[in-house]
Amino acid sequence: LLEKMADVSLKEAALIVGVVAACYWNSLFCGFVFDDVSAILDNKDLHPSTPLKNLFQNDFWGTPMSEERSHKSYRPLTVLTFRLNYLFSELNAVSYHFLNLVFHVVVCLVFLKVCKLFLDNRSSIVASLLFAVHPIHTEAVTGVVGRAELLSSIFFLAAFLSYTKSKGPDNTIAWTPIAVTVFLVAVATLCKEQGITVVGICCVYEVFIAQGYTLPALLDTAVQILRGKGSIPFSMLQTLLKLIVLMVSTLLLVVVRVQVIQSQLPVFTRFDNPAAVSPSPARQLTFNYLLPVNAWLLLNPSELCCDWTMGTIPLVESLLDIRNVATLTFFCFLGSLMVFSLRYPGDSSKTVLMALCLIVLPFIPASNLFFPVGFVVAERVLYVPSMGFCILVAHGWKKLSNKSVLRKISWVCLAAVLFTHALKTLHRNWDWESEYTLFMSALKVNKNNAKLWNNVGHALENEKNFERALQFFIQATQVQPDDIGAHMNVGRTYKNLNKTKEAEESYMIAKSLMPQIIPGKKYAARVAPNHLNVYINLANLIRANESRLEEADQLYRQAISMRPDFKQAYISRGELLLKMNKPLKAKEAYLRALELDRTNADLWYNLAIVYIELKDPTEALKNFNRALELNPTHKLALFNSALLMQESGDALLRPEAKQRLLHYVKEEPQDSNGYFNLGMLAMDDKKDMEAEAWMKKAIRLQPNFRSALFNLALLYSQTGKELMALPVLEDLLRYYPDHTKGLILKGDILMNQKKDIVGAKMCFERILQLDPNNVQGKHNLCVVYFEERDLIKAEKCLVETLALAPHEEYIQRHLNIVRSKIASLGAVEQSSLPSDGTAATEAKKNSFQNLKETKIEKTTTQSTADNKKEHSKNKKSTEKSSVDKETPKKSTREIKDIEKKRVAALKRLEEIERILNGE
């Protein structure tokens, strides 16, 4: 390519580079908008984990070419450049825009070389500068998906330049440039389909430029041959041979392309291209009118719009429509230029002819004249046709500037055009900064396109501005009342605003607009497949009502009956069946979806959830692992598989569980659940300092994280740091005043460590206010009465507690201790009593001194997150407190026996049963 540009001077190249940089520097600050979202953000073909062969099996958007919803746009080499961007900068939009800018510079430089074949040096620079600054190119250069135009154009022009070298000395054929041309045509076509049209330009160049024929001369020769008055000249035979080689090569490319799309044209809806489904003559009149519309955009790019679908350009339904005058004028002007270029010899006619070829031939695939496309007008498809337009303008400018009278005016006009176009381009780039700015700029040009109102609504919806988004969605339904998608958007936004009734009404309107099923006829229906989501959305809405689950299931089944390959319907139905406690049927739904797509990590994940419901953790873990094989960064699979390993109790699985949780928090650094469960794993491994650090991090991210607060307090209490547990418990109870376990733990610490009987009593009384039958709380309150020396009240309390839990041996034992104390006090009072009562008072004091030494045994509790993600389990525990049996005047042997029994009882009380629950 550099060799072909050898005669482009360094000054010329520097001028072009400087002008492009001045016009497009601000494109580097734009994000991914409009079609970039599907082609870049949602396209898995960009990820290094996706096999390279997928690029040659899927369309431009990452959809398998075999699927009906595929757009059949086969551009693997363009996607490969996106993948290279992703490899170096992942989803940093700057690198994508920078590469587009570089490609535009290359196109401008190669175009300058092409211009020099037909124009003088000065006019070539003018044409190249006009091409570099033309505002119509902002969609192709600033929109990342426009790279298909840029890459295709580079190889398109390179193929043409190569073909111009195919004429050897004495009119011989140089086959190497032809072979290179065929190769470059194939490459251009793999970047974008219109690349193949360069073959037509090469044919016109060969006949009318290289061989110098005019149309009258060709007709005369043909007539002479047909009359038998002459033979085919040798030069013409050589020309025919070259053309045959080109045409056969092109035919092979077309055959391969047809095989790739599996002989199926893409499915577009009437919203994408209303004229395509209109009857005659509206279809023909509208498609022909679109030609002057495109020409006007090249001539006057003052009002640019990113989306020209739906009602942007009303149908031309009658011959009496005034717009037909524009169509007629356009064809007259085009026809006069064609007659001039084909009829008369000379450099001027050759320049006009090549300019017309560059305008017309590359535009044919997008013209709707031979087959329908998925748009009405698309500014980026004018990228190559604008080259011919720029050559025409530069050629006309040269004619004017050569006349002394008009020379100054022509220079002033040229400077004005270049300056205003450059300013317009610079300003237009800012429109592509975000989806909101892009679609709002489009609404200034056209308010009759419901898709634009919808897209502004989507942009606002992404910013959580649902109230404003709803206004735009409603406006879309008014502009296009039969737009199913608009009504779905209204319904979804009402749902986000918690207006369930209005949401259901909107979904029902959308559902009523769906085409009726015709028995025996495949439901392709020329309706966007995502419109079937109305059944999914409506079902998802009504299944929140437990009494309407069957109705929701019916909607899912209806969607499946309309499209048996509708994966999302199976997925959503599987979720519903789980909710209906039908895990076996849910399993069937997911297995059916997996038949349609075995590479979908989400499906394997959902199947794992089903196996959890079926109490088959081994199979569940296998499916989690399968999901992670397909998508190593699948966040839910990482998280829930780690929980499953943790809950299995298998110490050998803990290291892998930890690695997955570490991977999870790397992907989701703001999710406190990941850090909390790392803390729980550390507690299981007795790594107290590590557990403390993870719990604190979870609490920093979510200060009201109930389970993290409680377990951190518990960790402190288990490691002899009870006083550090108190402020944590204070925070817990500030957020959750009714947290029973927190109240018990706080009461125990106040009783045992702070000697705060009053504070402990308040904790236990609060528990009984919440749950009068709470055995732990009531028992611990009995101990408080004991500490307060109110033995009668303690006895009564323990009797009531024993009635609640008659099989709890420790309650009976503590009741016996209290009764023994009561009996011993009674015996002291009945002995010889001095008149002043001093002895009795002293005896009572000693006895209560013994009672004060009695302590509440420590409780141990283990718990996990209350808010774990779907289908994860939590740990529970039982917590018990008891009174140490402590009686005065025992022998050493008796004391040792009692101590042994107390330790054994303590071990039994502190034994924690970890059981799973669905909290």
mmCIF file with all atom_site columns, C-alpha atoms in Angstrom, residues 667-766:
data_model
loop_
_atom_site.group_PDB
_atom_site.id
_atom_site.type_symbol
_atom_site.label_atom_id
_atom_site.label_alt_id
_atom_site.label_comp_id
_atom_site.label_asym_id
_atom_site.label_entity_id
_atom_site.label_seq_id
_atom_site.pdbx_PDB_ins_code
_atom_site.Cartn_x
_atom_site.Cartn_y
_atom_site.Cartn_z
_atom_site.occupancy
_atom_site.B_iso_or_equiv
_atom_site.pdbx_formal_charge
_atom_site.auth_seq_id
_atom_site.auth_comp_id
_atom_site.auth_asym_id
_atom_site.auth_atom_id
_atom_site.pdbx_PDB_model_num
ATOM 1   C CA . GLU A 1 667 ? -15.028 -8.890  39.539 1.00 0.00 ? 667 GLU A CA 1
ATOM 2   C CA . GLU A 1 668 ? -17.432 -7.320  42.048 1.00 0.00 ? 668 GLU A CA 1
ATOM 3   C CA . PRO A 1 669 ? -15.257 -5.249  44.411 1.00 0.00 ? 669 PRO A CA 1
ATOM 4   C CA . GLN A 1 670 ? -18.271 -3.367  45.782 1.00 0.00 ? 670 GLN A CA 1
ATOM 5   C CA . ASP A 1 671 ? -20.292 -6.449  46.793 1.00 0.00 ? 671 ASP A CA 1
ATOM 6   C CA . SER A 1 672 ? -20.002 -6.947  50.541 1.00 0.00 ? 672 SER A CA 1
ATOM 7   C CA . ASN A 1 673 ? -21.333 -10.530 50.311 1.00 0.00 ? 673 ASN A CA 1
ATOM 8   C CA . GLY A 1 674 ? -18.076 -11.720 48.746 1.00 0.00 ? 674 GLY A CA 1
ATOM 9   C CA . TYR A 1 675 ? -15.932 -10.353 51.573 1.00 0.00 ? 675 TYR A CA 1
ATOM 10  C CA . PHE A 1 676 ? -18.366 -11.644 54.192 1.00 0.00 ? 676 PHE A CA 1
ATOM 11  C CA . ASN A 1 677 ? -18.177 -15.195 52.903 1.00 0.00 ? 677 ASN A CA 1
ATOM 12  C CA . LEU A 1 678 ? -14.390 -14.983 52.740 1.00 0.00 ? 678 LEU A CA 1
ATOM 13  C CA . GLY A 1 679 ? -14.634 -14.078 56.404 1.00 0.00 ? 679 GLY A CA 1
ATOM 14  C CA . MET A 1 680 ? -16.828 -17.098 57.119 1.00 0.00 ? 680 MET A CA 1
ATOM 15  C CA . LEU A 1 681 ? -14.320 -19.357 55.338 1.00 0.00 ? 681 LEU A CA 1
ATOM 16  C CA . ALA A 1 682 ? -11.528 -17.906 57.486 1.00 0.00 ? 682 ALA A CA 1
ATOM 17  C CA . MET A 1 683 ? -13.596 -18.555 60.616 1.00 0.00 ? 683 MET A CA 1
ATOM 18  C CA . ASP A 1 684 ? -14.057 -22.164 59.529 1.00 0.00 ? 684 ASP A CA 1
ATOM 19  C CA . ASP A 1 685 ? -10.267 -22.411 59.124 1.00 0.00 ? 685 ASP A CA 1
ATOM 20  C CA . LYS A 1 686 ? -9.710  -20.784 62.550 1.00 0.00 ? 686 LYS A CA 1
ATOM 21  C CA . LYS A 1 687 ? -7.904  -17.862 60.903 1.00 0.00 ? 687 LYS A CA 1
ATOM 22  C CA . ASP A 1 688 ? -9.293  -15.269 63.264 1.00 0.00 ? 688 ASP A CA 1
ATOM 23  C CA . MET A 1 689 ? -7.285  -12.210 62.147 1.00 0.00 ? 689 MET A CA 1
ATOM 24  C CA . GLU A 1 690 ? -8.043  -12.879 58.479 1.00 0.00 ? 690 GLU A CA 1
ATOM 25  C CA . ALA A 1 691 ? -11.729 -13.406 59.277 1.00 0.00 ? 691 ALA A CA 1
ATOM 26  C CA . GLU A 1 692 ? -11.801 -10.115 61.206 1.00 0.00 ? 692 GLU A CA 1
ATOM 27  C CA . ALA A 1 693 ? -10.258 -8.237  58.251 1.00 0.00 ? 693 ALA A CA 1
ATOM 28  C CA . TRP A 1 694 ? -12.781 -9.645  55.736 1.00 0.00 ? 694 TRP A CA 1
ATOM 29  C CA . MET A 1 695 ? -15.745 -8.929  58.031 1.00 0.00 ? 695 MET A CA 1
ATOM 30  C CA . LYS A 1 696 ? -14.594 -5.341  58.571 1.00 0.00 ? 696 LYS A CA 1
ATOM 31  C CA . LYS A 1 697 ? -14.275 -4.835  54.800 1.00 0.00 ? 697 LYS A CA 1
ATOM 32  C CA . ALA A 1 698 ? -17.807 -6.155  54.280 1.00 0.00 ? 698 ALA A CA 1
ATOM 33  C CA . ILE A 1 699 ? -19.105 -3.763  56.941 1.00 0.00 ? 699 ILE A CA 1
ATOM 34  C CA . ARG A 1 700 ? -17.251 -0.799  55.412 1.00 0.00 ? 700 ARG A CA 1
ATOM 35  C CA . LEU A 1 701 ? -19.048 -1.452  52.134 1.00 0.00 ? 701 LEU A CA 1
ATOM 36  C CA . GLN A 1 702 ? -22.398 -2.096  53.812 1.00 0.00 ? 702 GLN A CA 1
ATOM 37  C CA . PRO A 1 703 ? -22.548 -0.625  57.321 1.00 0.00 ? 703 PRO A CA 1
ATOM 38  C CA . ASN A 1 704 ? -25.917 -2.277  58.013 1.00 0.00 ? 704 ASN A CA 1
ATOM 39  C CA . PHE A 1 705 ? -24.800 -5.771  56.924 1.00 0.00 ? 705 PHE A CA 1
ATOM 40  C CA . ARG A 1 706 ? -26.640 -7.743  59.609 1.00 0.00 ? 706 ARG A CA 1
ATOM 41  C CA . SER A 1 707 ? -24.823 -11.070 59.441 1.00 0.00 ? 707 SER A CA 1
ATOM 42  C CA . ALA A 1 708 ? -21.388 -9.484  59.076 1.00 0.00 ? 708 ALA A CA 1
ATOM 43  C CA . LEU A 1 709 ? -21.980 -7.335  62.173 1.00 0.00 ? 709 LEU A CA 1
ATOM 44  C CA . PHE A 1 710 ? -23.212 -10.272 64.229 1.00 0.00 ? 710 PHE A CA 1
ATOM 45  C CA . ASN A 1 711 ? -20.472 -12.666 63.166 1.00 0.00 ? 711 ASN A CA 1
ATOM 46  C CA . LEU A 1 712 ? -17.752 -10.084 63.767 1.00 0.00 ? 712 LEU A CA 1
ATOM 47  C CA . ALA A 1 713 ? -19.122 -9.597  67.294 1.00 0.00 ? 713 ALA A CA 1
ATOM 48  C CA . LEU A 1 714 ? -19.285 -13.354 67.725 1.00 0.00 ? 714 LEU A CA 1
ATOM 49  C CA . LEU A 1 715 ? -15.690 -13.697 66.508 1.00 0.00 ? 715 LEU A CA 1
ATOM 50  C CA . TYR A 1 716 ? -14.563 -11.176 69.118 1.00 0.00 ? 716 TYR A CA 1
ATOM 51  C CA . SER A 1 717 ? -16.491 -12.980 71.864 1.00 0.00 ? 717 SER A CA 1
ATOM 52  C CA . GLN A 1 718 ? -14.986 -16.342 70.891 1.00 0.00 ? 718 GLN A CA 1
ATOM 53  C CA . THR A 1 719 ? -11.431 -14.985 70.910 1.00 0.00 ? 719 THR A CA 1
ATOM 54  C CA . GLY A 1 720 ? -11.537 -13.297 74.304 1.00 0.00 ? 720 GLY A CA 1
ATOM 55  C CA . LYS A 1 721 ? -12.267 -9.814  72.928 1.00 0.00 ? 721 LYS A CA 1
ATOM 56  C CA . GLU A 1 722 ? -15.759 -9.452  74.364 1.00 0.00 ? 722 GLU A CA 1
ATOM 57  C CA . LEU A 1 723 ? -15.384 -5.726  75.032 1.00 0.00 ? 723 LEU A CA 1
ATOM 58  C CA . MET A 1 724 ? -14.533 -5.158  71.343 1.00 0.00 ? 724 MET A CA 1
ATOM 59  C CA . ALA A 1 725 ? -17.729 -7.008  70.451 1.00 0.00 ? 725 ALA A CA 1
ATOM 60  C CA . LEU A 1 726 ? -19.944 -4.549  72.327 1.00 0.00 ? 726 LEU A CA 1
ATOM 61  C CA . PRO A 1 727 ? -19.676 -1.556  69.929 1.00 0.00 ? 727 PRO A CA 1
ATOM 62  C CA . VAL A 1 728 ? -20.251 -3.919  66.996 1.00 0.00 ? 728 VAL A CA 1
ATOM 63  C CA . LEU A 1 729 ? -23.369 -5.250  68.704 1.00 0.00 ? 729 LEU A CA 1
ATOM 64  C CA . GLU A 1 730 ? -24.499 -1.670  69.379 1.00 0.00 ? 730 GLU A CA 1
ATOM 65  C CA . ASP A 1 731 ? -24.282 -0.989  65.617 1.00 0.00 ? 731 ASP A CA 1
ATOM 66  C CA . LEU A 1 732 ? -26.138 -4.214  64.850 1.00 0.00 ? 732 LEU A CA 1
ATOM 67  C CA . LEU A 1 733 ? -28.963 -3.418  67.251 1.00 0.00 ? 733 LEU A CA 1
ATOM 68  C CA . ARG A 1 734 ? -29.184 0.158   66.041 1.00 0.00 ? 734 ARG A CA 1
ATOM 69  C CA . TYR A 1 735 ? -29.981 -1.135  62.556 1.00 0.00 ? 735 TYR A CA 1
ATOM 70  C CA . TYR A 1 736 ? -31.890 -4.219  63.725 1.00 0.00 ? 736 TYR A CA 1
ATOM 71  C CA . PRO A 1 737 ? -33.377 -3.627  67.208 1.00 0.00 ? 737 PRO A CA 1
ATOM 72  C CA . ASP A 1 738 ? -35.158 -7.000  67.069 1.00 0.00 ? 738 ASP A CA 1
ATOM 73  C CA . HIS A 1 739 ? -32.062 -9.126  66.345 1.00 0.00 ? 739 HIS A CA 1
ATOM 74  C CA . THR A 1 740 ? -32.573 -11.868 68.960 1.00 0.00 ? 740 THR A CA 1
ATOM 75  C CA . LYS A 1 741 ? -29.140 -13.484 68.741 1.00 0.00 ? 741 LYS A CA 1
ATOM 76  C CA . GLY A 1 742 ? -27.494 -10.082 68.964 1.00 0.00 ? 742 GLY A CA 1
ATOM 77  C CA . LEU A 1 743 ? -29.508 -9.278  72.096 1.00 0.00 ? 743 LEU A CA 1
ATOM 78  C CA . ILE A 1 744 ? -28.529 -12.609 73.680 1.00 0.00 ? 744 ILE A CA 1
ATOM 79  C CA . LEU A 1 745 ? -24.836 -12.123 72.905 1.00 0.00 ? 745 LEU A CA 1
ATOM 80  C CA . LYS A 1 746 ? -24.893 -8.545  74.181 1.00 0.00 ? 746 LYS A CA 1
ATOM 81  C CA . GLY A 1 747 ? -26.697 -9.610  77.355 1.00 0.00 ? 747 GLY A CA 1
ATOM 82  C CA . ASP A 1 748 ? -24.147 -12.365 77.995 1.00 0.00 ? 748 ASP A CA 1
ATOM 83  C CA . ILE A 1 749 ? -21.208 -9.953  77.557 1.00 0.00 ? 749 ILE A CA 1
ATOM 84  C CA . LEU A 1 750 ? -22.826 -7.337  79.809 1.00 0.00 ? 750 LEU A CA 1
ATOM 85  C CA . MET A 1 751 ? -23.464 -9.986  82.457 1.00 0.00 ? 751 MET A CA 1
ATOM 86  C CA . ASN A 1 752 ? -20.103 -11.763 82.321 1.00 0.00 ? 752 ASN A CA 1
ATOM 87  C CA . GLN A 1 753 ? -17.632 -9.020  81.373 1.00 0.00 ? 753 GLN A CA 1
ATOM 88  C CA . LYS A 1 754 ? -19.172 -5.682  82.315 1.00 0.00 ? 754 LYS A CA 1
ATOM 89  C CA . LYS A 1 755 ? -21.058 -6.944  85.395 1.00 0.00 ? 755 LYS A CA 1
ATOM 90  C CA . ASP A 1 756 ? -23.910 -4.813  84.081 1.00 0.00 ? 756 ASP A CA 1
ATOM 91  C CA . ILE A 1 757 ? -26.900 -6.732  85.413 1.00 0.00 ? 757 ILE A CA 1
ATOM 92  C CA . VAL A 1 758 ? -29.360 -3.960  84.526 1.00 0.00 ? 758 VAL A CA 1
ATOM 93  C CA . GLY A 1 759 ? -28.168 -3.766  80.907 1.00 0.00 ? 759 GLY A CA 1
ATOM 94  C CA . ALA A 1 760 ? -28.260 -7.542  80.550 1.00 0.00 ? 760 ALA A CA 1
ATOM 95  C CA . LYS A 1 761 ? -31.757 -7.654  82.024 1.00 0.00 ? 761 LYS A CA 1
ATOM 96  C CA . MET A 1 762 ? -32.971 -5.083  79.452 1.00 0.00 ? 762 MET A CA 1
ATOM 97  C CA . CYS A 1 763 ? -31.601 -7.235  76.627 1.00 0.00 ? 763 CYS A CA 1
ATOM 98  C CA . PHE A 1 764 ? -33.331 -10.394 77.815 1.00 0.00 ? 764 PHE A CA 1
ATOM 99  C CA . GLU A 1 765 ? -36.614 -8.611  78.558 1.00 0.00 ? 765 GLU A CA 1
ATOM 100 C CA . ARG A 1 766 ? -36.543 -7.173  75.027 1.00 0.00 ? 766 ARG A CA 1
#
